[in-house]
């Protein structure tokens, strides 16, 4: 269809059509360990958690490496967040992000 709502509806129908059934294997021990590390409160700020495994995954991601096994996006986001907190060019030291997207000055 030509561009417009009909085109969008056709594309959306394709996106939502399952292509194949994925048979997921049980999580590996390394993924379970990463999930455990990141499930702790304040894990992204915890230096021990960083050294115990988050750093290795982060370095692989930022250096263009490929994951050997898939990870849930929620874990990948936490790994990247932890890395950003340790990168002074990305995240200024000591700065804490607000809990929401609201302008703190509006409160």
GROMACS .gro file of C-alpha atoms in nm:
model
  107
    1UNK     CA    1   0.000   0.000   0.000
    2UNK     CA    2   0.107   0.362  -0.044
    3UNK     CA    3   0.245   0.543   0.258
    4UNK     CA    4  -0.007   0.642   0.520
    5UNK     CA    5  -0.233   0.460   0.767
    6UNK     CA    6  -0.294   0.164   0.535
    7UNK     CA    7   0.082   0.115   0.490
    8UNK     CA    8   0.134   0.133   0.866
    9UNK     CA    9  -0.146  -0.117   0.930
   10UNK     CA   10   0.004  -0.361   0.678
   11UNK     CA   11   0.354  -0.327   0.828
   12UNK     CA   12   0.218  -0.364   1.180
   13UNK     CA   13   0.037  -0.684   1.083
   14UNK     CA   14   0.367  -0.822   0.951
   15UNK     CA   15   0.556  -0.721   1.268
   16UNK     CA   16   0.298  -0.888   1.489
   17UNK     CA   17   0.287  -1.213   1.292
   18UNK     CA   18   0.505  -1.475   1.465
   19UNK     CA   19   0.776  -1.603   1.233
   20UNK     CA   20   0.879  -1.912   1.424
   21UNK     CA   21   0.854  -2.059   1.769
   22UNK     CA   22   1.168  -2.003   1.974
   23UNK     CA   23   1.264  -2.288   2.200
   24UNK     CA   24   1.465  -2.125   2.470
   25UNK     CA   25   1.716  -2.325   2.662
   26UNK     CA   26   1.741  -2.275   3.035
   27UNK     CA   27   1.952  -1.975   3.140
   28UNK     CA   28   2.325  -2.047   3.161
   29UNK     CA   29   2.503  -2.032   3.495
   30UNK     CA   30   2.676  -1.708   3.388
   31UNK     CA   31   2.341  -1.548   3.303
   32UNK     CA   32   2.196  -1.664   3.636
   33UNK     CA   33   2.495  -1.510   3.815
   34UNK     CA   34   2.451  -1.182   3.624
   35UNK     CA   35   2.078  -1.182   3.705
   36UNK     CA   36   2.163  -1.240   4.072
   37UNK     CA   37   2.419  -0.958   4.075
   38UNK     CA   38   2.181  -0.713   3.910
   39UNK     CA   39   1.881  -0.810   4.122
   40UNK     CA   40   2.044  -0.670   4.435
   41UNK     CA   41   1.930  -0.319   4.536
   42UNK     CA   42   2.178  -0.059   4.413
   43UNK     CA   43   2.367  -0.315   4.202
   44UNK     CA   44   2.454  -0.063   3.930
   45UNK     CA   45   2.640   0.144   4.189
   46UNK     CA   46   2.802  -0.150   4.370
   47UNK     CA   47   3.175  -0.184   4.299
   48UNK     CA   48   3.186  -0.547   4.411
   49UNK     CA   49   2.902  -0.641   4.174
   50UNK     CA   50   3.085  -0.452   3.900
   51UNK     CA   51   3.405  -0.649   3.958
   52UNK     CA   52   3.218  -0.979   4.004
   53UNK     CA   53   3.089  -0.987   3.646
   54UNK     CA   54   2.904  -0.677   3.529
   55UNK     CA   55   3.227  -0.516   3.407
   56UNK     CA   56   3.315  -0.810   3.181
   57UNK     CA   57   2.977  -0.803   3.009
   58UNK     CA   58   2.989  -0.424   2.974
   59UNK     CA   59   3.337  -0.428   2.820
   60UNK     CA   60   3.225  -0.689   2.570
   61UNK     CA   61   2.924  -0.480   2.470
   62UNK     CA   62   3.102  -0.146   2.435
   63UNK     CA   63   3.392  -0.301   2.245
   64UNK     CA   64   3.155  -0.434   1.981
   65UNK     CA   65   3.159  -0.793   2.099
   66UNK     CA   66   2.868  -1.026   2.046
   67UNK     CA   67   2.693  -1.203   2.327
   68UNK     CA   68   2.741  -1.580   2.323
   69UNK     CA   69   2.384  -1.620   2.446
   70UNK     CA   70   2.096  -1.376   2.438
   71UNK     CA   71   2.020  -1.164   2.742
   72UNK     CA   72   1.692  -0.996   2.831
   73UNK     CA   73   1.694  -0.628   2.740
   74UNK     CA   74   1.632  -0.537   3.105
   75UNK     CA   75   1.967  -0.695   3.200
   76UNK     CA   76   2.150  -0.529   2.911
   77UNK     CA   77   2.013  -0.189   3.015
   78UNK     CA   78   2.132  -0.241   3.374
   79UNK     CA   79   2.479  -0.343   3.251
   80UNK     CA   80   2.503  -0.034   3.029
   81UNK     CA   81   2.377   0.189   3.311
   82UNK     CA   82   2.643   0.049   3.547
   83UNK     CA   83   2.910   0.118   3.284
   84UNK     CA   84   2.791   0.472   3.224
   85UNK     CA   85   2.811   0.546   3.594
   86UNK     CA   86   3.179   0.456   3.584
   87UNK     CA   87   3.260   0.654   3.268
   88UNK     CA   88   3.340   1.018   3.356
   89UNK     CA   89   3.283   1.125   2.994
   90UNK     CA   90   2.928   0.985   3.000
   91UNK     CA   91   2.817   1.033   3.360
   92UNK     CA   92   2.966   1.309   3.579
   93UNK     CA   93   3.093   1.172   3.910
   94UNK     CA   94   2.849   1.198   4.197
   95UNK     CA   95   2.549   1.304   3.985
   96UNK     CA   96   2.227   1.113   4.051
   97UNK     CA   97   1.958   1.085   3.784
   98UNK     CA   98   1.604   1.182   3.885
   99UNK     CA   99   1.355   0.898   3.931
  100UNK     CA  100   1.130   1.027   3.654
  101UNK     CA  101   1.137   1.232   3.337
  102UNK     CA  102   0.972   1.523   3.513
  103UNK     CA  103   1.161   1.850   3.541
  104UNK     CA  104   1.285   1.865   3.902
  105UNK     CA  105   1.243   2.243   3.895
  106UNK     CA  106   0.868   2.199   3.840
  107UNK     CA  107   0.817   2.043   4.186
   0.00000   0.00000   0.00000
